[in-house]
């Protein structure tokens, strides 16, 4: 006999991680994790190094310096800000606080997979609403709301689609949802989208907006995320969050990165300068590539075998993209935008693989 896990955990599939194995061959370049194409701001690196001198101390459980930096840049009261070890911790805490067995959560068909994982860990069930042209469909979401729906999860921009829902549509979604349903808008790629912020929805008391330092700020390894919360939701979430989950060095780095907006904006601009030509060239190869407002591009090959052959060809040359079968897109790969000629290499490999396929 061996110790038995609780039923909801035993029944849960492991969270799908990127396959970063390529076997023997050239050194690998990961285009699978949506990491930043350049290092964090030098100011963030310096701040993290200074914070290490206080490594004997527990981190600030109120994240005061970090919250103040976020509030200064975005222009709102720091009291509404909560921080976590990436936005994933905040998503998990929201699920734990607002979902229980018998409840249901709702998200879009190709929405961020961790929404479903967090919901399952809370013992609740997830409903999926269809998307239209790989974009969140507000009417489909509203039509899928049930009496048991307690949380609606929306990633904007979408992951793995990269598409953006207009602010007016998100407001329409909120207006159409019952008042006792919590709307969680995950803007992990919000800095790339350059859309109007949705902070005004927080005042309603029924909406949360999340962001992260993992993408545009290049701090994925530091694990720092944040969100703006209505006061009542914030008080509830404090009961769930680990007060020491964001290390002192991560808090210091994130605060410095937030204050270096010029560096972040240049990271976003460099990403777009590589992403948009790469996407256009991939379309010229016959692939379906939705317009992305993120640091990645979704490449749909339209056929399982074509996608598998392309993936194998890329891996043989040390380039690793992310398969999207878990997102209901089995014929697609997701390509993180990277520097160092990686996107040109990827296009060359894809071109050769697709041309070889057409040979008699």
PDB file of C-alpha atoms in Angstrom, residues 41-280:
ATOM      1  CA  UNK A  41      16.585  46.276 -17.267  1.00  0.00           C
ATOM      2  CA  UNK A  42      20.115  46.805 -15.879  1.00  0.00           C
ATOM      3  CA  UNK A  43      18.433  48.765 -13.086  1.00  0.00           C
ATOM      4  CA  UNK A  44      16.470  45.643 -12.139  1.00  0.00           C
ATOM      5  CA  UNK A  45      19.621  43.522 -12.116  1.00  0.00           C
ATOM      6  CA  UNK A  46      21.380  46.025  -9.871  1.00  0.00           C
ATOM      7  CA  UNK A  47      18.427  46.238  -7.508  1.00  0.00           C
ATOM      8  CA  UNK A  48      18.205  42.456  -7.202  1.00  0.00           C
ATOM      9  CA  UNK A  49      21.916  42.215  -6.437  1.00  0.00           C
ATOM     10  CA  UNK A  50      21.647  44.833  -3.694  1.00  0.00           C
ATOM     11  CA  UNK A  51      18.666  43.020  -2.193  1.00  0.00           C
ATOM     12  CA  UNK A  52      20.684  39.819  -1.894  1.00  0.00           C
ATOM     13  CA  UNK A  53      22.722  41.442   0.877  1.00  0.00           C
ATOM     14  CA  UNK A  54      19.554  41.180   2.983  1.00  0.00           C
ATOM     15  CA  UNK A  55      18.974  37.555   2.045  1.00  0.00           C
ATOM     16  CA  UNK A  56      18.893  36.538   5.710  1.00  0.00           C
ATOM     17  CA  UNK A  57      15.602  38.411   6.120  1.00  0.00           C
ATOM     18  CA  UNK A  58      12.130  37.353   5.078  1.00  0.00           C
ATOM     19  CA  UNK A  59      10.705  39.414   2.199  1.00  0.00           C
ATOM     20  CA  UNK A  60       8.253  42.233   2.836  1.00  0.00           C
ATOM     21  CA  UNK A  61       4.832  40.509   3.080  1.00  0.00           C
ATOM     22  CA  UNK A  62       3.086  43.717   1.986  1.00  0.00           C
ATOM     23  CA  UNK A  63       5.347  44.334  -1.035  1.00  0.00           C
ATOM     24  CA  UNK A  64       5.304  48.054  -0.145  1.00  0.00           C
ATOM     25  CA  UNK A  65       8.143  49.229  -2.381  1.00  0.00           C
ATOM     26  CA  UNK A  66       6.886  47.201  -5.323  1.00  0.00           C
ATOM     27  CA  UNK A  67       3.280  48.299  -4.886  1.00  0.00           C
ATOM     28  CA  UNK A  68       4.366  51.935  -4.682  1.00  0.00           C
ATOM     29  CA  UNK A  69       6.373  51.606  -7.903  1.00  0.00           C
ATOM     30  CA  UNK A  70       3.395  50.063  -9.719  1.00  0.00           C
ATOM     31  CA  UNK A  71       1.042  52.733  -8.381  1.00  0.00           C
ATOM     32  CA  UNK A  72       3.382  55.554  -9.394  1.00  0.00           C
ATOM     33  CA  UNK A  73       3.613  54.329 -12.983  1.00  0.00           C
ATOM     34  CA  UNK A  74      -0.062  53.476 -13.436  1.00  0.00           C
ATOM     35  CA  UNK A  75      -1.515  56.262 -11.343  1.00  0.00           C
ATOM     36  CA  UNK A  76      -3.725  54.491  -8.852  1.00  0.00           C
ATOM     37  CA  UNK A  77      -3.922  53.767  -5.134  1.00  0.00           C
ATOM     38  CA  UNK A  78      -1.408  51.105  -4.066  1.00  0.00           C
ATOM     39  CA  UNK A  79      -3.958  49.783  -1.554  1.00  0.00           C
ATOM     40  CA  UNK A  80      -5.717  47.879  -4.342  1.00  0.00           C
ATOM     41  CA  UNK A  81      -2.579  46.065  -5.501  1.00  0.00           C
ATOM     42  CA  UNK A  82      -1.693  42.519  -4.501  1.00  0.00           C
ATOM     43  CA  UNK A  83       1.447  40.713  -5.614  1.00  0.00           C
ATOM     44  CA  UNK A  84       2.296  37.059  -6.101  1.00  0.00           C
ATOM     45  CA  UNK A  85       4.889  34.676  -7.472  1.00  0.00           C
ATOM     46  CA  UNK A  86       3.857  35.454 -11.038  1.00  0.00           C
ATOM     47  CA  UNK A  87       0.241  35.912 -12.074  1.00  0.00           C
ATOM     48  CA  UNK A  88      -0.101  32.107 -11.848  1.00  0.00           C
ATOM     49  CA  UNK A  89      -0.081  32.296  -8.048  1.00  0.00           C
ATOM     50  CA  UNK A  90      -2.775  34.956  -8.116  1.00  0.00           C
ATOM     51  CA  UNK A  91      -4.907  32.879 -10.493  1.00  0.00           C
ATOM     52  CA  UNK A  92      -4.552  29.859  -8.230  1.00  0.00           C
ATOM     53  CA  UNK A  93      -5.417  31.901  -5.142  1.00  0.00           C
ATOM     54  CA  UNK A  94      -8.516  33.366  -6.816  1.00  0.00           C
ATOM     55  CA  UNK A  95      -9.711  29.875  -7.736  1.00  0.00           C
ATOM     56  CA  UNK A  96      -9.125  28.664  -4.188  1.00  0.00           C
ATOM     57  CA  UNK A  97     -10.994  31.640  -2.723  1.00  0.00           C
ATOM     58  CA  UNK A  98     -13.982  31.755  -5.086  1.00  0.00           C
ATOM     59  CA  UNK A  99     -14.556  28.207  -6.365  1.00  0.00           C
ATOM     60  CA  UNK A 100     -15.527  24.983  -4.620  1.00  0.00           C
ATOM     61  CA  UNK A 101     -17.006  21.607  -5.606  1.00  0.00           C
ATOM     62  CA  UNK A 102     -20.283  22.107  -7.422  1.00  0.00           C
ATOM     63  CA  UNK A 103     -19.227  25.482  -8.834  1.00  0.00           C
ATOM     64  CA  UNK A 104     -18.313  26.142 -12.442  1.00  0.00           C
ATOM     65  CA  UNK A 105     -15.819  28.484 -14.086  1.00  0.00           C
ATOM     66  CA  UNK A 106     -15.984  29.680 -17.672  1.00  0.00           C
ATOM     67  CA  UNK A 107     -13.294  30.551 -20.203  1.00  0.00           C
ATOM     68  CA  UNK A 108     -12.805  30.582 -23.966  1.00  0.00           C
ATOM     69  CA  UNK A 109     -12.064  27.419 -25.938  1.00  0.00           C
ATOM     70  CA  UNK A 110      -8.400  28.290 -26.535  1.00  0.00           C
ATOM     71  CA  UNK A 111      -7.855  30.190 -23.299  1.00  0.00           C
ATOM     72  CA  UNK A 112      -4.809  29.900 -21.050  1.00  0.00           C
ATOM     73  CA  UNK A 113      -4.641  26.303 -19.793  1.00  0.00           C
ATOM     74  CA  UNK A 114      -3.767  27.210 -16.223  1.00  0.00           C
ATOM     75  CA  UNK A 115      -7.277  28.622 -15.821  1.00  0.00           C
ATOM     76  CA  UNK A 116      -8.570  25.058 -16.107  1.00  0.00           C
ATOM     77  CA  UNK A 117      -5.876  23.668 -13.816  1.00  0.00           C
ATOM     78  CA  UNK A 118      -6.587  26.212 -11.078  1.00  0.00           C
ATOM     79  CA  UNK A 119     -10.313  25.544 -11.374  1.00  0.00           C
ATOM     80  CA  UNK A 120      -9.802  21.781 -11.085  1.00  0.00           C
ATOM     81  CA  UNK A 121      -7.547  22.194  -8.051  1.00  0.00           C
ATOM     82  CA  UNK A 122     -10.411  24.029  -6.355  1.00  0.00           C
ATOM     83  CA  UNK A 123     -12.699  21.056  -7.094  1.00  0.00           C
ATOM     84  CA  UNK A 124     -14.815  22.984  -9.598  1.00  0.00           C
ATOM     85  CA  UNK A 125     -15.545  22.344 -13.289  1.00  0.00           C
ATOM     86  CA  UNK A 126     -14.631  24.414 -16.357  1.00  0.00           C
ATOM     87  CA  UNK A 127     -16.954  25.262 -19.240  1.00  0.00           C
ATOM     88  CA  UNK A 128     -15.468  26.329 -22.580  1.00  0.00           C
ATOM     89  CA  UNK A 129     -17.075  28.878 -24.901  1.00  0.00           C
ATOM     90  CA  UNK A 130     -16.192  28.774 -28.604  1.00  0.00           C
ATOM     91  CA  UNK A 131     -13.971  31.471 -30.085  1.00  0.00           C
ATOM     92  CA  UNK A 132     -14.493  33.264 -33.395  1.00  0.00           C
ATOM     93  CA  UNK A 133     -11.433  33.499 -35.648  1.00  0.00           C
ATOM     94  CA  UNK A 134      -9.223  32.593 -32.659  1.00  0.00           C
ATOM     95  CA  UNK A 135     -10.575  35.540 -30.704  1.00  0.00           C
ATOM     96  CA  UNK A 136     -12.601  35.580 -27.496  1.00  0.00           C
ATOM     97  CA  UNK A 137     -16.306  35.791 -28.389  1.00  0.00           C
ATOM     98  CA  UNK A 138     -18.256  37.788 -25.810  1.00  0.00           C
ATOM     99  CA  UNK A 139     -21.645  36.564 -27.018  1.00  0.00           C
ATOM    100  CA  UNK A 140     -20.474  32.945 -26.783  1.00  0.00           C
ATOM    101  CA  UNK A 141     -19.198  33.503 -23.242  1.00  0.00           C
ATOM    102  CA  UNK A 142     -22.435  35.121 -22.124  1.00  0.00           C
ATOM    103  CA  UNK A 143     -24.463  32.312 -23.684  1.00  0.00           C
ATOM    104  CA  UNK A 144     -22.389  29.733 -21.773  1.00  0.00           C
ATOM    105  CA  UNK A 145     -22.999  31.214 -18.310  1.00  0.00           C
ATOM    106  CA  UNK A 146     -24.837  28.781 -16.020  1.00  0.00           C
ATOM    107  CA  UNK A 147     -26.493  29.277 -12.634  1.00  0.00           C
ATOM    108  CA  UNK A 148     -23.441  27.575 -11.099  1.00  0.00           C
ATOM    109  CA  UNK A 149     -20.915  29.875 -12.836  1.00  0.00           C
ATOM    110  CA  UNK A 150     -18.867  31.731 -10.247  1.00  0.00           C
ATOM    111  CA  UNK A 151     -15.747  32.868 -12.148  1.00  0.00           C
ATOM    112  CA  UNK A 152     -15.091  33.876 -15.765  1.00  0.00           C
ATOM    113  CA  UNK A 153     -11.437  33.773 -16.850  1.00  0.00           C
ATOM    114  CA  UNK A 154     -10.311  35.850 -19.855  1.00  0.00           C
ATOM    115  CA  UNK A 155      -6.731  36.287 -21.105  1.00  0.00           C
ATOM    116  CA  UNK A 156      -6.335  39.488 -23.103  1.00  0.00           C
ATOM    117  CA  UNK A 157      -4.246  39.342 -25.260  1.00  0.00           C
ATOM    118  CA  UNK A 158      -4.985  35.666 -25.653  1.00  0.00           C
ATOM    119  CA  UNK A 159      -2.508  32.885 -25.042  1.00  0.00           C
ATOM    120  CA  UNK A 160      -1.813  30.992 -27.323  1.00  0.00           C
ATOM    121  CA  UNK A 161      -3.667  32.955 -30.001  1.00  0.00           C
ATOM    122  CA  UNK A 162      -2.064  36.370 -29.451  1.00  0.00           C
ATOM    123  CA  UNK A 163      -5.307  38.093 -30.423  1.00  0.00           C
ATOM    124  CA  UNK A 164      -6.800  41.075 -28.596  1.00  0.00           C
ATOM    125  CA  UNK A 165     -10.353  41.762 -27.527  1.00  0.00           C
ATOM    126  CA  UNK A 166     -11.387  45.424 -27.667  1.00  0.00           C
ATOM    127  CA  UNK A 167     -11.839  47.185 -24.348  1.00  0.00           C
ATOM    128  CA  UNK A 168     -15.438  47.956 -25.276  1.00  0.00           C
ATOM    129  CA  UNK A 169     -16.077  44.228 -25.697  1.00  0.00           C
ATOM    130  CA  UNK A 170     -14.638  43.438 -22.275  1.00  0.00           C
ATOM    131  CA  UNK A 171     -16.850  46.098 -20.754  1.00  0.00           C
ATOM    132  CA  UNK A 172     -19.822  44.570 -22.589  1.00  0.00           C
ATOM    133  CA  UNK A 173     -18.873  41.185 -21.158  1.00  0.00           C
ATOM    134  CA  UNK A 174     -18.779  42.583 -17.639  1.00  0.00           C
ATOM    135  CA  UNK A 175     -22.113  44.340 -18.127  1.00  0.00           C
ATOM    136  CA  UNK A 176     -23.693  41.102 -19.341  1.00  0.00           C
ATOM    137  CA  UNK A 177     -22.468  38.901 -16.487  1.00  0.00           C
ATOM    138  CA  UNK A 178     -24.422  38.438 -13.256  1.00  0.00           C
ATOM    139  CA  UNK A 179     -23.129  40.634 -10.455  1.00  0.00           C
ATOM    140  CA  UNK A 180     -22.129  37.647  -8.331  1.00  0.00           C
ATOM    141  CA  UNK A 181     -19.790  36.291 -11.028  1.00  0.00           C
ATOM    142  CA  UNK A 182     -16.151  37.330 -10.662  1.00  0.00           C
ATOM    143  CA  UNK A 183     -14.517  38.382 -13.948  1.00  0.00           C
ATOM    144  CA  UNK A 184     -10.744  37.823 -13.980  1.00  0.00           C
ATOM    145  CA  UNK A 185      -8.890  39.484 -16.859  1.00  0.00           C
ATOM    146  CA  UNK A 186      -5.328  38.217 -17.218  1.00  0.00           C
ATOM    147  CA  UNK A 187      -3.235  40.830 -19.035  1.00  0.00           C
ATOM    148  CA  UNK A 188       0.072  38.971 -18.892  1.00  0.00           C
ATOM    149  CA  UNK A 189       0.886  40.411 -22.342  1.00  0.00           C
ATOM    150  CA  UNK A 190      -0.868  43.733 -21.769  1.00  0.00           C
ATOM    151  CA  UNK A 191       2.261  45.830 -22.322  1.00  0.00           C
ATOM    152  CA  UNK A 192       2.544  44.449 -25.868  1.00  0.00           C
ATOM    153  CA  UNK A 193      -1.071  45.238 -26.723  1.00  0.00           C
ATOM    154  CA  UNK A 194      -0.954  48.970 -25.996  1.00  0.00           C
ATOM    155  CA  UNK A 195      -4.718  49.055 -25.429  1.00  0.00           C
ATOM    156  CA  UNK A 196      -6.547  51.290 -22.966  1.00  0.00           C
ATOM    157  CA  UNK A 197      -6.236  49.890 -19.429  1.00  0.00           C
ATOM    158  CA  UNK A 198      -9.249  48.362 -17.726  1.00  0.00           C
ATOM    159  CA  UNK A 199      -8.554  49.648 -14.249  1.00  0.00           C
ATOM    160  CA  UNK A 200     -11.939  51.404 -14.167  1.00  0.00           C
ATOM    161  CA  UNK A 201     -13.691  48.036 -13.982  1.00  0.00           C
ATOM    162  CA  UNK A 202     -12.157  47.419 -10.559  1.00  0.00           C
ATOM    163  CA  UNK A 203     -14.402  50.075  -9.058  1.00  0.00           C
ATOM    164  CA  UNK A 204     -17.430  47.886  -9.725  1.00  0.00           C
ATOM    165  CA  UNK A 205     -16.257  45.393  -7.110  1.00  0.00           C
ATOM    166  CA  UNK A 206     -16.676  42.332  -9.328  1.00  0.00           C
ATOM    167  CA  UNK A 207     -13.606  42.384 -11.605  1.00  0.00           C
ATOM    168  CA  UNK A 208      -9.887  41.678 -11.191  1.00  0.00           C
ATOM    169  CA  UNK A 209      -7.111  42.643 -13.642  1.00  0.00           C
ATOM    170  CA  UNK A 210      -3.806  40.743 -13.473  1.00  0.00           C
ATOM    171  CA  UNK A 211      -0.377  41.504 -14.893  1.00  0.00           C
ATOM    172  CA  UNK A 212       3.092  39.985 -14.689  1.00  0.00           C
ATOM    173  CA  UNK A 213       6.768  40.903 -14.825  1.00  0.00           C
ATOM    174  CA  UNK A 214       7.599  37.696 -16.702  1.00  0.00           C
ATOM    175  CA  UNK A 215       7.060  38.914 -20.259  1.00  0.00           C
ATOM    176  CA  UNK A 216       7.683  42.543 -21.234  1.00  0.00           C
ATOM    177  CA  UNK A 217       9.889  43.126 -18.187  1.00  0.00           C
ATOM    178  CA  UNK A 218      12.021  40.003 -18.730  1.00  0.00           C
ATOM    179  CA  UNK A 219      11.753  38.702 -15.158  1.00  0.00           C
ATOM    180  CA  UNK A 220      10.244  35.246 -15.718  1.00  0.00           C
ATOM    181  CA  UNK A 221      12.881  33.639 -13.518  1.00  0.00           C
ATOM    182  CA  UNK A 222      12.200  36.002 -10.613  1.00  0.00           C
ATOM    183  CA  UNK A 223       8.504  35.061 -10.308  1.00  0.00           C
ATOM    184  CA  UNK A 224       6.735  38.358  -9.699  1.00  0.00           C
ATOM    185  CA  UNK A 225       3.220  39.235 -10.739  1.00  0.00           C
ATOM    186  CA  UNK A 226       0.572  41.646  -9.573  1.00  0.00           C
ATOM    187  CA  UNK A 227      -3.037  42.615  -9.937  1.00  0.00           C
ATOM    188  CA  UNK A 228      -5.527  45.338  -9.149  1.00  0.00           C
ATOM    189  CA  UNK A 229      -8.357  44.114  -6.927  1.00  0.00           C
ATOM    190  CA  UNK A 230     -11.578  45.464  -5.455  1.00  0.00           C
ATOM    191  CA  UNK A 231     -11.129  46.005  -1.718  1.00  0.00           C
ATOM    192  CA  UNK A 232     -13.391  43.125  -0.673  1.00  0.00           C
ATOM    193  CA  UNK A 233     -11.719  40.681  -3.074  1.00  0.00           C
ATOM    194  CA  UNK A 234      -8.278  41.826  -1.908  1.00  0.00           C
ATOM    195  CA  UNK A 235      -9.186  41.186   1.733  1.00  0.00           C
ATOM    196  CA  UNK A 236     -10.403  37.709   0.843  1.00  0.00           C
ATOM    197  CA  UNK A 237      -7.329  36.864  -1.224  1.00  0.00           C
ATOM    198  CA  UNK A 238      -4.968  37.928   1.564  1.00  0.00           C
ATOM    199  CA  UNK A 239      -6.289  34.931   3.521  1.00  0.00           C
ATOM    200  CA  UNK A 240      -5.064  32.588   0.778  1.00  0.00           C
ATOM    201  CA  UNK A 241      -1.816  34.097  -0.475  1.00  0.00           C
ATOM    202  CA  UNK A 242       1.529  33.028   0.933  1.00  0.00           C
ATOM    203  CA  UNK A 243       2.917  36.288   2.379  1.00  0.00           C
ATOM    204  CA  UNK A 244       6.510  35.267   1.602  1.00  0.00           C
ATOM    205  CA  UNK A 245       6.133  33.905  -1.928  1.00  0.00           C
ATOM    206  CA  UNK A 246       7.732  36.885  -3.691  1.00  0.00           C
ATOM    207  CA  UNK A 247      11.386  36.979  -2.651  1.00  0.00           C
ATOM    208  CA  UNK A 248      13.099  40.169  -1.579  1.00  0.00           C
ATOM    209  CA  UNK A 249      15.317  40.177  -4.669  1.00  0.00           C
ATOM    210  CA  UNK A 250      12.290  39.629  -6.919  1.00  0.00           C
ATOM    211  CA  UNK A 251      10.434  42.526  -5.292  1.00  0.00           C
ATOM    212  CA  UNK A 252      13.437  44.804  -5.686  1.00  0.00           C
ATOM    213  CA  UNK A 253      14.017  43.800  -9.309  1.00  0.00           C
ATOM    214  CA  UNK A 254      10.353  44.200 -10.220  1.00  0.00           C
ATOM    215  CA  UNK A 255      10.110  47.641  -8.622  1.00  0.00           C
ATOM    216  CA  UNK A 256      13.193  48.842 -10.511  1.00  0.00           C
ATOM    217  CA  UNK A 257      11.925  47.318 -13.761  1.00  0.00           C
ATOM    218  CA  UNK A 258       8.561  49.009 -13.341  1.00  0.00           C
ATOM    219  CA  UNK A 259      10.232  52.370 -12.941  1.00  0.00           C
ATOM    220  CA  UNK A 260      12.310  51.821 -16.091  1.00  0.00           C
ATOM    221  CA  UNK A 261       9.426  52.165 -18.514  1.00  0.00           C
ATOM    222  CA  UNK A 262      11.689  53.287 -21.365  1.00  0.00           C
ATOM    223  CA  UNK A 263      13.571  49.982 -21.265  1.00  0.00           C
ATOM    224  CA  UNK A 264      10.333  47.983 -21.209  1.00  0.00           C
ATOM    225  CA  UNK A 265       8.901  49.916 -24.146  1.00  0.00           C
ATOM    226  CA  UNK A 266      12.054  49.269 -26.171  1.00  0.00           C
ATOM    227  CA  UNK A 267      11.741  45.547 -25.427  1.00  0.00           C
ATOM    228  CA  UNK A 268       8.165  45.669 -26.733  1.00  0.00           C
ATOM    229  CA  UNK A 269       9.257  47.597 -29.836  1.00  0.00           C
ATOM    230  CA  UNK A 270      12.111  45.192 -30.608  1.00  0.00           C
ATOM    231  CA  UNK A 271       9.707  42.284 -30.252  1.00  0.00           C
ATOM    232  CA  UNK A 272       7.243  43.808 -32.716  1.00  0.00           C
ATOM    233  CA  UNK A 273      10.018  44.552 -35.221  1.00  0.00           C
ATOM    234  CA  UNK A 274      10.841  40.839 -35.337  1.00  0.00           C
ATOM    235  CA  UNK A 275       7.347  39.418 -34.809  1.00  0.00           C
ATOM    236  CA  UNK A 276       5.459  41.154 -37.573  1.00  0.00           C
ATOM    237  CA  UNK A 277       7.834  40.314 -40.484  1.00  0.00           C
ATOM    238  CA  UNK A 278       8.154  36.745 -39.164  1.00  0.00           C
ATOM    239  CA  UNK A 279       4.363  36.390 -39.091  1.00  0.00           C
ATOM    240  CA  UNK A 280       4.021  37.837 -42.596  1.00  0.00           C
TER     241      UNK A 280
END
